[in-house]
Amino acid sequence: MRRTTIAALLTASVLALAGCSDDGETDAAAKPKPKATPTQTTPDTPSVPSPNAAQTKALTDALSAIKPELAADEERAVRRAQNVCMDVKGGKDAATMAKNANARYSGGTAGQLTDAQGAQIVKAVKDTFCS
């Protein structure tokens, strides 16, 4: 009797860990959820361009003029610039765009930026590829 009880408990534990119910169906929580891809947009999300090589160079030069550390990682600088561009295309006001740019680019080797630097970043993004 003791072996049967242990075997039953072990089986129940294995089934619980596997995310299965007694009827063999997989638990809904264990099913993988679809991931959103960065290219997915909703009708309310503005389309954001990717800068070409010349625009990327102009962007990183402009960011370096604000603070050299902002362009230290070109790929990261472009991703952040695309987020700034999303604010521009979304029609956000200048103060919000500057604050958001400041938050996106602050930290790491760049340190804390000012809202004035955030406004300069927004101008650099607009001037180079996001018009």
C-alpha positions as YAML, in Angstrom:
chain: A
units: angstrom
residues:
- id: 1
  name: MET
  ca: [0.00, 0.00, 0.00]
- id: 2
  name: ARG
  ca: [2.83, 2.37, 0.86]
- id: 3
  name: ARG
  ca: [4.53, 1.78, -2.51]
- id: 4
  name: THR
  ca: [1.26, 2.43, -4.35]
- id: 5
  name: THR
  ca: [0.80, 5.73, -2.49]
- id: 6
  name: ILE
  ca: [4.37, 6.82, -3.24]
- id: 7
  name: ALA
  ca: [3.98, 5.86, -6.89]
- id: 8
  name: ALA
  ca: [0.70, 7.79, -7.12]
- id: 9
  name: LEU
  ca: [2.24, 10.86, -5.49]
- id: 10
  name: LEU
  ca: [5.25, 10.69, -7.80]
- id: 11
  name: THR
  ca: [3.03, 10.40, -10.88]
- id: 12
  name: ALA
  ca: [0.90, 13.34, -9.75]
- id: 13
  name: SER
  ca: [4.04, 15.41, -9.13]
- id: 14
  name: VAL
  ca: [5.44, 14.63, -12.57]
- id: 15
  name: LEU
  ca: [2.14, 15.52, -14.22]
- id: 16
  name: ALA
  ca: [1.93, 18.78, -12.26]
- id: 17
  name: LEU
  ca: [5.49, 19.71, -13.18]
- id: 18
  name: ALA
  ca: [4.82, 18.90, -16.83]
- id: 19
  name: GLY
  ca: [1.82, 21.25, -16.83]
- id: 20
  name: CYS
  ca: [-0.69, 18.52, -17.64]
- id: 21
  name: SER
  ca: [-4.05, 17.93, -16.07]
- id: 22
  name: ASP
  ca: [-5.46, 14.51, -15.28]
- id: 23
  name: ASP
  ca: [-7.23, 14.36, -18.67]
- id: 24
  name: GLY
  ca: [-3.93, 14.79, -20.54]
- id: 25
  name: GLU
  ca: [-4.58, 18.31, -21.83]
- id: 26
  name: THR
  ca: [-1.72, 20.79, -21.64]
- id: 27
  name: ASP
  ca: [-2.21, 23.63, -19.19]
- id: 28
  name: ALA
  ca: [-2.94, 26.90, -21.01]
- id: 29
  name: ALA
  ca: [-0.30, 28.69, -18.95]
- id: 30
  name: ALA
  ca: [2.36, 26.29, -20.23]
- id: 31
  name: LYS
  ca: [1.64, 27.10, -23.89]
- id: 32
  name: PRO
  ca: [4.15, 29.46, -25.46]
- id: 33
  name: LYS
  ca: [2.76, 32.91, -26.13]
- id: 34
  name: PRO
  ca: [3.39, 34.61, -29.46]
- id: 35
  name: LYS
  ca: [6.07, 37.28, -29.25]
- id: 36
  name: ALA
  ca: [5.62, 40.71, -30.73]
- id: 37
  name: THR
  ca: [8.26, 41.55, -33.26]
- id: 38
  name: PRO
  ca: [9.78, 45.03, -33.46]
- id: 39
  name: THR
  ca: [8.40, 45.45, -36.97]
- id: 40
  name: GLN
  ca: [4.79, 44.89, -35.96]
- id: 41
  name: THR
  ca: [2.74, 48.06, -35.97]
- id: 42
  name: THR
  ca: [-0.79, 48.82, -35.01]
- id: 43
  name: PRO
  ca: [-2.95, 51.24, -36.96]
- id: 44
  name: ASP
  ca: [-2.11, 53.94, -34.37]
- id: 45
  name: THR
  ca: [1.66, 53.36, -34.57]
- id: 46
  name: PRO
  ca: [3.42, 55.62, -37.05]
- id: 47
  name: SER
  ca: [5.81, 54.09, -39.56]
- id: 48
  name: VAL
  ca: [9.41, 54.83, -38.61]
- id: 49
  name: PRO
  ca: [12.12, 54.82, -41.26]
- id: 50
  name: SER
  ca: [15.50, 53.17, -40.91]
- id: 51
  name: PRO
  ca: [18.35, 55.50, -41.78]
- id: 52
  name: ASN
  ca: [20.59, 54.57, -44.70]
- id: 53
  name: ALA
  ca: [24.39, 54.58, -44.35]
- id: 54
  name: ALA
  ca: [24.76, 58.31, -45.11]
- id: 55
  name: GLN
  ca: [21.96, 59.21, -42.71]
- id: 56
  name: THR
  ca: [23.44, 56.98, -40.01]
- id: 57
  name: LYS
  ca: [26.80, 58.72, -40.41]
- id: 58
  name: ALA
  ca: [25.12, 62.14, -40.20]
- id: 59
  name: LEU
  ca: [23.16, 61.01, -37.12]
- id: 60
  name: THR
  ca: [26.18, 59.66, -35.27]
- id: 61
  name: ASP
  ca: [28.17, 62.80, -36.14]
- id: 62
  name: ALA
  ca: [25.35, 64.98, -34.78]
- id: 63
  name: LEU
  ca: [25.05, 62.86, -31.62]
- id: 64
  name: SER
  ca: [28.82, 62.99, -31.12]
- id: 65
  name: ALA
  ca: [28.67, 66.77, -31.31]
- id: 66
  name: ILE
  ca: [26.15, 66.76, -28.45]
- id: 67
  name: LYS
  ca: [28.14, 64.26, -26.39]
- id: 68
  name: PRO
  ca: [30.60, 61.76, -27.91]
- id: 69
  name: GLU
  ca: [29.37, 58.86, -25.78]
- id: 70
  name: LEU
  ca: [25.93, 59.07, -27.41]
- id: 71
  name: ALA
  ca: [27.32, 57.61, -30.63]
- id: 72
  name: ALA
  ca: [29.77, 55.12, -29.11]
- id: 73
  name: ASP
  ca: [27.49, 52.20, -30.06]
- id: 74
  name: GLU
  ca: [26.11, 53.01, -33.52]
- id: 75
  name: GLU
  ca: [23.48, 50.28, -33.52]
- id: 76
  name: ARG
  ca: [22.12, 51.37, -30.14]
- id: 77
  name: ALA
  ca: [22.18, 55.03, -31.17]
- id: 78
  name: VAL
  ca: [20.12, 54.23, -34.28]
- id: 79
  name: ARG
  ca: [17.57, 52.15, -32.32]
- id: 80
  name: ARG
  ca: [17.12, 54.97, -29.86]
- id: 81
  name: ALA
  ca: [16.87, 57.49, -32.69]
- id: 82
  name: GLN
  ca: [14.10, 55.40, -34.26]
- id: 83
  name: ASN
  ca: [12.22, 55.61, -30.95]
- id: 84
  name: VAL
  ca: [12.70, 59.38, -30.96]
- id: 85
  name: CYS
  ca: [11.42, 59.41, -34.54]
- id: 86
  name: MET
  ca: [8.33, 57.50, -33.39]
- id: 87
  name: ASP
  ca: [7.62, 60.38, -30.99]
- id: 88
  name: VAL
  ca: [8.11, 62.88, -33.84]
- id: 89
  name: LYS
  ca: [5.80, 60.96, -36.19]
- id: 90
  name: GLY
  ca: [3.32, 60.49, -33.34]
- id: 91
  name: GLY
  ca: [2.95, 64.26, -33.00]
- id: 92
  name: LYS
  ca: [4.21, 64.56, -29.44]
- id: 93
  name: ASP
  ca: [4.99, 68.05, -28.21]
- id: 94
  name: ALA
  ca: [8.58, 69.35, -28.12]
- id: 95
  name: ALA
  ca: [8.93, 69.15, -24.33]
- id: 96
  name: THR
  ca: [7.76, 65.52, -24.24]
- id: 97
  name: MET
  ca: [10.05, 64.56, -27.12]
- id: 98
  name: ALA
  ca: [13.04, 66.21, -25.40]
- id: 99
  name: LYS
  ca: [12.25, 64.51, -22.09]
- id: 100
  name: ASN
  ca: [11.83, 61.11, -23.79]
- id: 101
  name: ALA
  ca: [15.06, 61.51, -25.77]
- id: 102
  name: ASN
  ca: [16.85, 62.46, -22.56]
- id: 103
  name: ALA
  ca: [15.54, 59.31, -20.87]
- id: 104
  name: ARG
  ca: [16.42, 57.08, -23.84]
- id: 105
  name: TYR
  ca: [19.99, 58.29, -24.21]
- id: 106
  name: SER
  ca: [20.86, 58.91, -20.53]
- id: 107
  name: GLY
  ca: [22.85, 56.38, -18.56]
- id: 108
  name: GLY
  ca: [25.86, 54.20, -19.19]
- id: 109
  name: THR
  ca: [28.91, 56.04, -20.42]
- id: 110
  name: ALA
  ca: [26.79, 59.04, -21.47]
- id: 111
  name: GLY
  ca: [25.71, 59.73, -17.90]
- id: 112
  name: GLN
  ca: [22.69, 61.88, -17.15]
- id: 113
  name: LEU
  ca: [21.68, 64.24, -19.93]
- id: 114
  name: THR
  ca: [19.78, 67.51, -19.67]
- id: 115
  name: ASP
  ca: [16.45, 68.30, -21.32]
- id: 116
  name: ALA
  ca: [18.37, 70.77, -23.52]
- id: 117
  name: GLN
  ca: [20.53, 67.87, -24.73]
- id: 118
  name: GLY
  ca: [17.35, 65.88, -25.24]
- id: 119
  name: ALA
  ca: [16.03, 68.68, -27.48]
- id: 120
  name: GLN
  ca: [19.33, 68.65, -29.41]
- id: 121
  name: ILE
  ca: [18.95, 64.89, -29.92]
- id: 122
  name: VAL
  ca: [15.42, 65.39, -31.27]
- id: 123
  name: LYS
  ca: [16.74, 68.03, -33.69]
- id: 124
  name: ALA
  ca: [19.55, 65.70, -34.80]
- id: 125
  name: VAL
  ca: [17.06, 62.89, -35.49]
- id: 126
  name: LYS
  ca: [14.74, 65.22, -37.41]
- id: 127
  name: ASP
  ca: [17.62, 66.73, -39.41]
- id: 128
  name: THR
  ca: [19.19, 63.42, -40.38]
- id: 129
  name: PHE
  ca: [16.44, 60.94, -41.26]
- id: 130
  name: CYS
  ca: [13.11, 61.57, -39.59]
- id: 131
  name: SER
  ca: [11.38, 64.43, -41.31]
...
